[in-house]
mmCIF file of C-alpha atoms and ligand atoms in Angstrom:
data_model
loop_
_atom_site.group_PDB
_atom_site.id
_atom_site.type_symbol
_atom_site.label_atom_id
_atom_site.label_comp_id
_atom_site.label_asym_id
_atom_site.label_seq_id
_atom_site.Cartn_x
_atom_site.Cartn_y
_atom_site.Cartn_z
ATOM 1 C CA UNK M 25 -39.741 6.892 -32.199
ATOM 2 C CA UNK M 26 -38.220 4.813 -34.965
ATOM 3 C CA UNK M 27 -38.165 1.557 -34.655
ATOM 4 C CA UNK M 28 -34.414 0.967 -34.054
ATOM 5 C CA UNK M 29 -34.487 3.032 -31.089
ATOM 6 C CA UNK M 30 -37.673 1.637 -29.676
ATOM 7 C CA UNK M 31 -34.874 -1.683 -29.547
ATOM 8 C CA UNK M 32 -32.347 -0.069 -28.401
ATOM 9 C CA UNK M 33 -35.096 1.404 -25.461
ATOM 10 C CA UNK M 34 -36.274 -1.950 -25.147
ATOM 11 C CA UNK M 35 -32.928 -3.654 -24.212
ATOM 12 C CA UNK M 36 -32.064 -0.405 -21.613
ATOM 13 C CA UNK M 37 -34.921 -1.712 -20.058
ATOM 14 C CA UNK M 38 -34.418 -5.382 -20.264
ATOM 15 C CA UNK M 39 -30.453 -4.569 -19.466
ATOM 16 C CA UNK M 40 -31.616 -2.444 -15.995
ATOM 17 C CA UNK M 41 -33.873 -5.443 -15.083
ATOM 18 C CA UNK M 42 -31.273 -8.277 -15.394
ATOM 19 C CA UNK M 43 -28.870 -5.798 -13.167
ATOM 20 C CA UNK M 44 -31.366 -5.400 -10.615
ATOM 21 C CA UNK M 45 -32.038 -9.220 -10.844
ATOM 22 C CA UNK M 46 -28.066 -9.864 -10.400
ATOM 23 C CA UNK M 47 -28.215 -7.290 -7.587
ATOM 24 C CA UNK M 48 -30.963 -9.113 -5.776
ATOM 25 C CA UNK M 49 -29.229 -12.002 -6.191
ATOM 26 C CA UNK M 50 -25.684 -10.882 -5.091
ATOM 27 C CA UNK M 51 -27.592 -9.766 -2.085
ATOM 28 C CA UNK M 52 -28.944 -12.774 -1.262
ATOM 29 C CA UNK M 53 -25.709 -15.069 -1.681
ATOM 30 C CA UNK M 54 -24.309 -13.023 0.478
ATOM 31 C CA UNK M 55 -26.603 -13.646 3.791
ATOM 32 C CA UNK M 56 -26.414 -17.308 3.089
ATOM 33 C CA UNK M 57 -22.361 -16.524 3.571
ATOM 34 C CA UNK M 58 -23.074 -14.495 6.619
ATOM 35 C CA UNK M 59 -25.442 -17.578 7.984
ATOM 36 C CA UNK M 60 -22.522 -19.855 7.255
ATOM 37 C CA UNK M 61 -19.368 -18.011 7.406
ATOM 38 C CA UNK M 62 -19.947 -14.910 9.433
ATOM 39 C CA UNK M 63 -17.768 -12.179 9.392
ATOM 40 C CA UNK M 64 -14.520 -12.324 11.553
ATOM 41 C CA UNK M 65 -12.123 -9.768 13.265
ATOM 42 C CA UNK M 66 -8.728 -10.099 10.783
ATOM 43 C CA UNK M 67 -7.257 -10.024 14.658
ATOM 44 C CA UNK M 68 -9.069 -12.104 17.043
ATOM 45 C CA UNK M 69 -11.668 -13.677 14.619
ATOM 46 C CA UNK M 70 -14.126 -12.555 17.107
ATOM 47 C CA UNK M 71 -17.699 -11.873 15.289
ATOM 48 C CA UNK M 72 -17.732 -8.030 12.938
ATOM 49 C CA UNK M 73 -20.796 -6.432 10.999
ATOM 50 C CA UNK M 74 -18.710 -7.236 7.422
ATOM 51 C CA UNK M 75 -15.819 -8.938 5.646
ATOM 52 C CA UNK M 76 -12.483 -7.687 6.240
ATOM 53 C CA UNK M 77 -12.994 -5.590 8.876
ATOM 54 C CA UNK M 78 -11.657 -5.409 13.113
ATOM 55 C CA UNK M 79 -13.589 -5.556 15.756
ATOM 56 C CA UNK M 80 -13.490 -2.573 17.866
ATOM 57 C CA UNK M 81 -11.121 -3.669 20.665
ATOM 58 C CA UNK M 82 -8.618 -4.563 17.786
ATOM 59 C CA UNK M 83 -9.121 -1.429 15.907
ATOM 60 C CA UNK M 84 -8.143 0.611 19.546
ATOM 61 C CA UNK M 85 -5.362 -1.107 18.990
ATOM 62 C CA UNK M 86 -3.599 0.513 15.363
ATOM 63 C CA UNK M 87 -1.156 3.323 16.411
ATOM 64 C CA UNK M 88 -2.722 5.506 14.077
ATOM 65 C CA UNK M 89 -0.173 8.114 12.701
ATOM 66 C CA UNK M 90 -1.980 11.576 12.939
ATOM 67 C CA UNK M 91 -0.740 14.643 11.807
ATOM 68 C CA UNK M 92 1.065 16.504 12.885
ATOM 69 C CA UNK M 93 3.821 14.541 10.871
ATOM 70 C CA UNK M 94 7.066 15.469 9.633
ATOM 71 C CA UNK M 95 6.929 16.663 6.180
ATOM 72 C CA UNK M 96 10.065 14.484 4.633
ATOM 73 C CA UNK M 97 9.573 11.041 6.397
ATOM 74 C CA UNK M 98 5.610 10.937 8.062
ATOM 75 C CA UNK M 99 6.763 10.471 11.287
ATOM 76 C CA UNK M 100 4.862 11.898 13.831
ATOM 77 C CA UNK M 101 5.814 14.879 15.649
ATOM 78 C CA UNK M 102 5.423 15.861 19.050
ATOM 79 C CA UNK M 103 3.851 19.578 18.845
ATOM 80 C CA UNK M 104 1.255 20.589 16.968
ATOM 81 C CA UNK M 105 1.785 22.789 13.366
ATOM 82 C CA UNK M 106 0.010 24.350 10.934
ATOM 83 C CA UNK M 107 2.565 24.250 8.199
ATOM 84 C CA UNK M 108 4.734 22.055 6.830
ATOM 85 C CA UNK M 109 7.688 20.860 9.486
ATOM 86 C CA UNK M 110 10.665 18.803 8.790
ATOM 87 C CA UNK M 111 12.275 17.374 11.873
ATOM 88 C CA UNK M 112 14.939 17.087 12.770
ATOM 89 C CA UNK M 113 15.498 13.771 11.598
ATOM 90 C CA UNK M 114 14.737 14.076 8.381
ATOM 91 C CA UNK M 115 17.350 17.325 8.393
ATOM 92 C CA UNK M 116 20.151 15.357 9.430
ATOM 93 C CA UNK M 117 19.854 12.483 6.920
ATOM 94 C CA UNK M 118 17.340 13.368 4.039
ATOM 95 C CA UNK M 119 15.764 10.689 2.285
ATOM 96 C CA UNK M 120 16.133 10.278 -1.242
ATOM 97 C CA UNK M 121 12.285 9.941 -1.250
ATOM 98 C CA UNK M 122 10.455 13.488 -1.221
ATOM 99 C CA UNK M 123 7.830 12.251 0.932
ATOM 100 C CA UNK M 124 6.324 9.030 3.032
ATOM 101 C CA UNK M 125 3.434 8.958 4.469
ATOM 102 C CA UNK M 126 2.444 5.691 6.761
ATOM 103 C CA UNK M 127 -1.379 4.490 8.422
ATOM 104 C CA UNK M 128 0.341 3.572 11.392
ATOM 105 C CA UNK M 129 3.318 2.440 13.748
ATOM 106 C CA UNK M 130 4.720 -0.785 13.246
ATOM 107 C CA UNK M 131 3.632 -2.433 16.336
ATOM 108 C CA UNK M 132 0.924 -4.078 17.998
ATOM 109 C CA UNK M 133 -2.001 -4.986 16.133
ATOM 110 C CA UNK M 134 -0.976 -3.633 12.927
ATOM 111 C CA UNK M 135 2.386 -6.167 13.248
ATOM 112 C CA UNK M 136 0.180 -8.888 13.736
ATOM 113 C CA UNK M 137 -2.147 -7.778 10.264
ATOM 114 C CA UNK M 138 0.873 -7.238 8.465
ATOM 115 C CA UNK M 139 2.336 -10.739 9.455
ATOM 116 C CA UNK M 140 -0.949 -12.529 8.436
ATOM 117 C CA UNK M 141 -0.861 -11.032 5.350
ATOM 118 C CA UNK M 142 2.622 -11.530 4.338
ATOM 119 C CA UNK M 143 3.143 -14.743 5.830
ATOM 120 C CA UNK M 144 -0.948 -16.236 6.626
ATOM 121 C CA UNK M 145 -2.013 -15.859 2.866
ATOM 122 C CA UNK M 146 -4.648 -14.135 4.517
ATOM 123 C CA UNK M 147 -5.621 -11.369 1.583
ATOM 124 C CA UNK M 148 -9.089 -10.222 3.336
ATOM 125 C CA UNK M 149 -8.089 -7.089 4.947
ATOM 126 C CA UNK M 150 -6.563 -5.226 1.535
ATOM 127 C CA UNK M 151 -9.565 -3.633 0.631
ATOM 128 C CA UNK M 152 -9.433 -2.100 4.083
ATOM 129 C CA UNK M 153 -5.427 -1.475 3.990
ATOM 130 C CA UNK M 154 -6.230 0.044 0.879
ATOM 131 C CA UNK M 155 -8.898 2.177 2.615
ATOM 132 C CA UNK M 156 -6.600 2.998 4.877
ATOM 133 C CA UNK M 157 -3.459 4.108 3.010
ATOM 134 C CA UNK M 158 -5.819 5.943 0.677
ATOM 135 C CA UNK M 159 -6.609 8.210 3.453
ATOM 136 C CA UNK M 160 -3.268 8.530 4.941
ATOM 137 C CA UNK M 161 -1.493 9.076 1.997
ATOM 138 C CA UNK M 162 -4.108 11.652 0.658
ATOM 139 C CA UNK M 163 -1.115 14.184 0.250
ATOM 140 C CA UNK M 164 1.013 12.086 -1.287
ATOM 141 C CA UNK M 165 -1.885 10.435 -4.097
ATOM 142 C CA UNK M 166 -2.613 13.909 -5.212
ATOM 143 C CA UNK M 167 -0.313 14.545 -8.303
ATOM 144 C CA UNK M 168 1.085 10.952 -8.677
ATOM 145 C CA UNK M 169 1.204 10.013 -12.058
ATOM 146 C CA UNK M 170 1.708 6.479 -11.504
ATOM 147 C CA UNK M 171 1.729 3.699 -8.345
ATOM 148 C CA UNK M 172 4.878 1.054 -8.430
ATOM 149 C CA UNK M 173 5.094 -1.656 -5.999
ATOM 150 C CA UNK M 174 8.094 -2.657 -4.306
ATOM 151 C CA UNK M 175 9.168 -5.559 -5.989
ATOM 152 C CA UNK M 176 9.923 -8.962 -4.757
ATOM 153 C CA UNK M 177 12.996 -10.952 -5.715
ATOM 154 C CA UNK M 178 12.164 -14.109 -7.950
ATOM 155 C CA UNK M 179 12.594 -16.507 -5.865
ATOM 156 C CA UNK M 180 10.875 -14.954 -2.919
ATOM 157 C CA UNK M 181 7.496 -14.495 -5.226
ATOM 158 C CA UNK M 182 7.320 -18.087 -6.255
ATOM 159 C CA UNK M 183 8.018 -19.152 -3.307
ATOM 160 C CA UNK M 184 5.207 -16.844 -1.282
ATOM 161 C CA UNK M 185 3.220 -16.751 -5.065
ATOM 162 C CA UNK M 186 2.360 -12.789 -4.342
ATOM 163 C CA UNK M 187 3.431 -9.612 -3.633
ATOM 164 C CA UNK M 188 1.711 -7.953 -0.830
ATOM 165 C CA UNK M 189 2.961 -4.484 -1.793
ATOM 166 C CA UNK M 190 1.174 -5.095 -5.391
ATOM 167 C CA UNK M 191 -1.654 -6.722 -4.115
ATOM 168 C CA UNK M 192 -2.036 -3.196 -2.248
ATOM 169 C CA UNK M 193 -0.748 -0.975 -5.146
ATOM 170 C CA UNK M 194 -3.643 -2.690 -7.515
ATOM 171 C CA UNK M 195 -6.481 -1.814 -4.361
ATOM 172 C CA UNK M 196 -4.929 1.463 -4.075
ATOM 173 C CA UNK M 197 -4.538 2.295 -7.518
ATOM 174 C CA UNK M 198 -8.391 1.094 -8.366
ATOM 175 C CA UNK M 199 -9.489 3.558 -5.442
ATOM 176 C CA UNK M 200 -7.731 6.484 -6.410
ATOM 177 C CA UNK M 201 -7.898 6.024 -10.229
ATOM 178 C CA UNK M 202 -4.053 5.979 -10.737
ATOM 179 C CA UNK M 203 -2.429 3.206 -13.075
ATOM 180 C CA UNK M 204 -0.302 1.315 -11.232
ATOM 181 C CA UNK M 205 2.835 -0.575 -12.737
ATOM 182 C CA UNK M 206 3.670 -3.725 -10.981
ATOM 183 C CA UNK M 207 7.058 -3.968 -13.408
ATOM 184 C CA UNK M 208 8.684 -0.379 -13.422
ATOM 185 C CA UNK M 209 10.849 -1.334 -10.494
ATOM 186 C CA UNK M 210 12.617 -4.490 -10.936
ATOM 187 C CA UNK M 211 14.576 -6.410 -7.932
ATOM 188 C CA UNK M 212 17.723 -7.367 -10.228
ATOM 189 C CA UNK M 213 19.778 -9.243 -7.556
ATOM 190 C CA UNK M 214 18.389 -11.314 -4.573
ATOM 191 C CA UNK M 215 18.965 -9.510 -0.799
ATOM 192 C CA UNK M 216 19.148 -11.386 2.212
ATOM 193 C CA UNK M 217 16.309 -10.571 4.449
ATOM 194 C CA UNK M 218 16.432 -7.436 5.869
ATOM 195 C CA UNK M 219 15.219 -8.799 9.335
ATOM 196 C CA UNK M 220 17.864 -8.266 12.151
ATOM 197 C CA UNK M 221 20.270 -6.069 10.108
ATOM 198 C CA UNK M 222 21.283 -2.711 11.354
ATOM 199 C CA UNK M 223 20.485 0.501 9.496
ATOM 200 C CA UNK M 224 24.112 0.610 7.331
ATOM 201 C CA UNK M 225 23.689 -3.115 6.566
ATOM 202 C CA UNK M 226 20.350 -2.592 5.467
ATOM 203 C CA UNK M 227 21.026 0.074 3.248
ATOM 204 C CA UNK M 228 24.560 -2.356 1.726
ATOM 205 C CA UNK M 229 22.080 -4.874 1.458
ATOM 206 C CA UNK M 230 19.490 -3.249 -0.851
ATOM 207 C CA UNK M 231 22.496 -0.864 -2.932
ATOM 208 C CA UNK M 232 22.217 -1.467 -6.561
ATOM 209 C CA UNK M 233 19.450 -3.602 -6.169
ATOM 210 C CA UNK M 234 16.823 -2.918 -8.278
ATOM 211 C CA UNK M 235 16.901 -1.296 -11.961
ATOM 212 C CA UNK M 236 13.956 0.425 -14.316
ATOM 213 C CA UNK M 237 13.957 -1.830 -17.150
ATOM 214 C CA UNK M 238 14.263 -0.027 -20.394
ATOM 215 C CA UNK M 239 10.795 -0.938 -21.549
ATOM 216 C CA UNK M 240 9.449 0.973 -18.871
ATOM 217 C CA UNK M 241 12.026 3.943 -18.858
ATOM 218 C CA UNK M 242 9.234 6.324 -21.279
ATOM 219 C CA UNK M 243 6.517 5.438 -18.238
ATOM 220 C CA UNK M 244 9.075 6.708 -15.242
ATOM 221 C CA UNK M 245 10.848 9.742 -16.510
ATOM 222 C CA UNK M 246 9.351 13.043 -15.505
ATOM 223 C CA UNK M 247 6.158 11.624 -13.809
ATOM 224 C CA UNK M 248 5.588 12.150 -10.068
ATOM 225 C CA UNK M 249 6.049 8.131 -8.804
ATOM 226 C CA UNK M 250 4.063 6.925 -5.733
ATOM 227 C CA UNK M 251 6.282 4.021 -4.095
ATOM 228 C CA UNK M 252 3.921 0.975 -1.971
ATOM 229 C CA UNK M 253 5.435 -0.524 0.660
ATOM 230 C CA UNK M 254 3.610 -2.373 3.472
ATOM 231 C CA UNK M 255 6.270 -1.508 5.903
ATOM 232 C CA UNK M 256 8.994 0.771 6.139
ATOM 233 C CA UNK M 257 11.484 0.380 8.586
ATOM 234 C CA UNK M 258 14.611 2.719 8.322
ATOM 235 C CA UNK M 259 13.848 3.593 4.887
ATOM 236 C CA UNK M 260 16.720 1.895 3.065
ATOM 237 C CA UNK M 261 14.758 0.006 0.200
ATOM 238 C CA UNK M 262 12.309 3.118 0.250
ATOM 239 C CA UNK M 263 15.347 5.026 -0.591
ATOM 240 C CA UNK M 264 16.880 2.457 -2.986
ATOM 241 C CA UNK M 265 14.031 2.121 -5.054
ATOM 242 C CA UNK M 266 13.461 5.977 -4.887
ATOM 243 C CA UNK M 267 17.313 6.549 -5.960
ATOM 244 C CA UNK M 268 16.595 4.064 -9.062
ATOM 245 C CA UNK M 269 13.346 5.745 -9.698
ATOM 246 C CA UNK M 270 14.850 9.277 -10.141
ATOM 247 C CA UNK M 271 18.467 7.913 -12.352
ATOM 248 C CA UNK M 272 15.686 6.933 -14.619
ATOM 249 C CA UNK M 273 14.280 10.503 -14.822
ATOM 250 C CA UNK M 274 11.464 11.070 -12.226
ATOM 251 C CA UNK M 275 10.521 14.042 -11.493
ATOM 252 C CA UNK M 276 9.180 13.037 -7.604
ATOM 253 C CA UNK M 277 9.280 10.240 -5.748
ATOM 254 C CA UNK M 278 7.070 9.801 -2.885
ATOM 255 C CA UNK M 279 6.389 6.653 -0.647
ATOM 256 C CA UNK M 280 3.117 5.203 0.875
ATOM 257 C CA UNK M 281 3.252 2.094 3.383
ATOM 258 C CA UNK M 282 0.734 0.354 5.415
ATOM 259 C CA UNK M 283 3.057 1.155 8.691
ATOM 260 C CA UNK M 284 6.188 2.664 9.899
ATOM 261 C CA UNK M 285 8.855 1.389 12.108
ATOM 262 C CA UNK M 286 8.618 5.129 14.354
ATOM 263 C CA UNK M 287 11.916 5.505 16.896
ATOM 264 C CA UNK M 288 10.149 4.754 20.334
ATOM 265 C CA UNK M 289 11.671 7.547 21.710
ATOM 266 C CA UNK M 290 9.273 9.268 19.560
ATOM 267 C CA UNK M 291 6.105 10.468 21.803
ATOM 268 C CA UNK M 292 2.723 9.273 21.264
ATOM 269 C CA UNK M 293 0.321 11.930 21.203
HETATM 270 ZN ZN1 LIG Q 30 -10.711 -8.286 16.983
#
């Protein structure tokens, strides 16, 4: 062995024993945090095994959407399939999306998480959402070229100072190995808040709102583009953004979101 290499061996070796060393250590820091800030339920901050998890009475609470789902717009449908179905729905008013899949309902528990996180600051439970979506939107992550958040306007990022729907698209991008592009989509005109509007002044509200900038244009046209949303509600900025999406030249444009607002007439399974 020459002697260059017998260096090169050496520092492997020394390399592998400062990792294990950080390891330990990493370890260690983190039962002092357990000692002195134990894990808490993102719910009811009752006491969980790790960070950024539920405890099980909270967890029996997320509506879980299960397939089987419609094909178009995830909800879920009340008989069971082994192909694809559309319902009926999604027939009478496509989407401009091709897909969008959702972890659960929009109610319950999975209000309250969203709420925290949007409006609490409270950033602990992405790697979970993340998790989550990654599972639910397993369909929808296979092919995607790239991940593009929903954008904020300006004004609302400074004055929240982050996105929740790229704070997911980063986590859910990482997990799947997909680049995710935070500025593809840009909000070009501020909307009211969609909160309390009816389905045709939702979709007025979010018409025209949003533009590919050019920069971005080569990154957009003719890949498959995964939309993240953490809720959709009756699809009208899903569809906006999708509408934009394809002008600029995408070949598909599906949707993933942490929940769905589902009709309630809708049964649960
Ligand atoms: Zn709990």
């Amino acid at each position: 062995m020459s002697e260059q290499t017998q260096d090169i061996a050496r520092a492997r070796a020394g390399q592998g024993r400062a990792s294990r060393f950080r390891a330990r250590c990493a370890g260690a820091a983190l039962k002092v945090a357990d000692f002195i800030l134990p894990p808490l339920c993102l719910v009811c901050r009752g006491s969980v095994q790790g960070y950024g998890g539920l405890c099980a009475r909270c967890w029996s609470g997320v509506d879980f959407i299960e397939p089987p789902r419609c094909d178009r717009l995830g909800i879920p449908l009340p008989f069971p399939s082994d192909e694809l179905v559309v319902s009926a729905s999604a027939l009478a008013d496509p989407p401009v999306y091709d897909r969008a899949r959702a972890v659960a309902r929009y109610d319950g528990v999975m209000r309250e998480l969203i709420h925290a996180l949007k409006y609490g600051d409270r950033h602990e439970g992405v790697a979970l959402f993340a998790r989550w979506m990654v599972h639910a939107g397993a369909d929808v992550i296979e092919g995607a070229d790239i991940i593009v958040p929903v954008p904020l306007a300006r004004l609302r990022l400074w004055s929240r100072r982050f996105n929740q729907a790229a704070l997911l698209a980063r986590a859910i991008g990482k997990a799947a190995s997909i680049p995710d592009r935070p500025f593809a989509l840009k909000r070009i005109r501020r909307t009211p808040s969609q909160v309390g509007l009816s389905a045709r002044q939702r979709r007025r509200n979010v018409a025209g709102a949003f533009r590919v900038p050019e920069c971005w244009i080569r990154d957009v046209a003719d890949r498959n583009v995964l939309i993240i949303d953490d809720v959709i509600t009756t699809g009208a900025t899903a569809n906006a953004c999708a509408r934009t999406l394809k002008r600029a030249g995408a070949a598909r444009v599906d949707v993933l979101a942490l929940a769905r607002v589902v009709d309630p007439l809708t049964p649960r399974l």
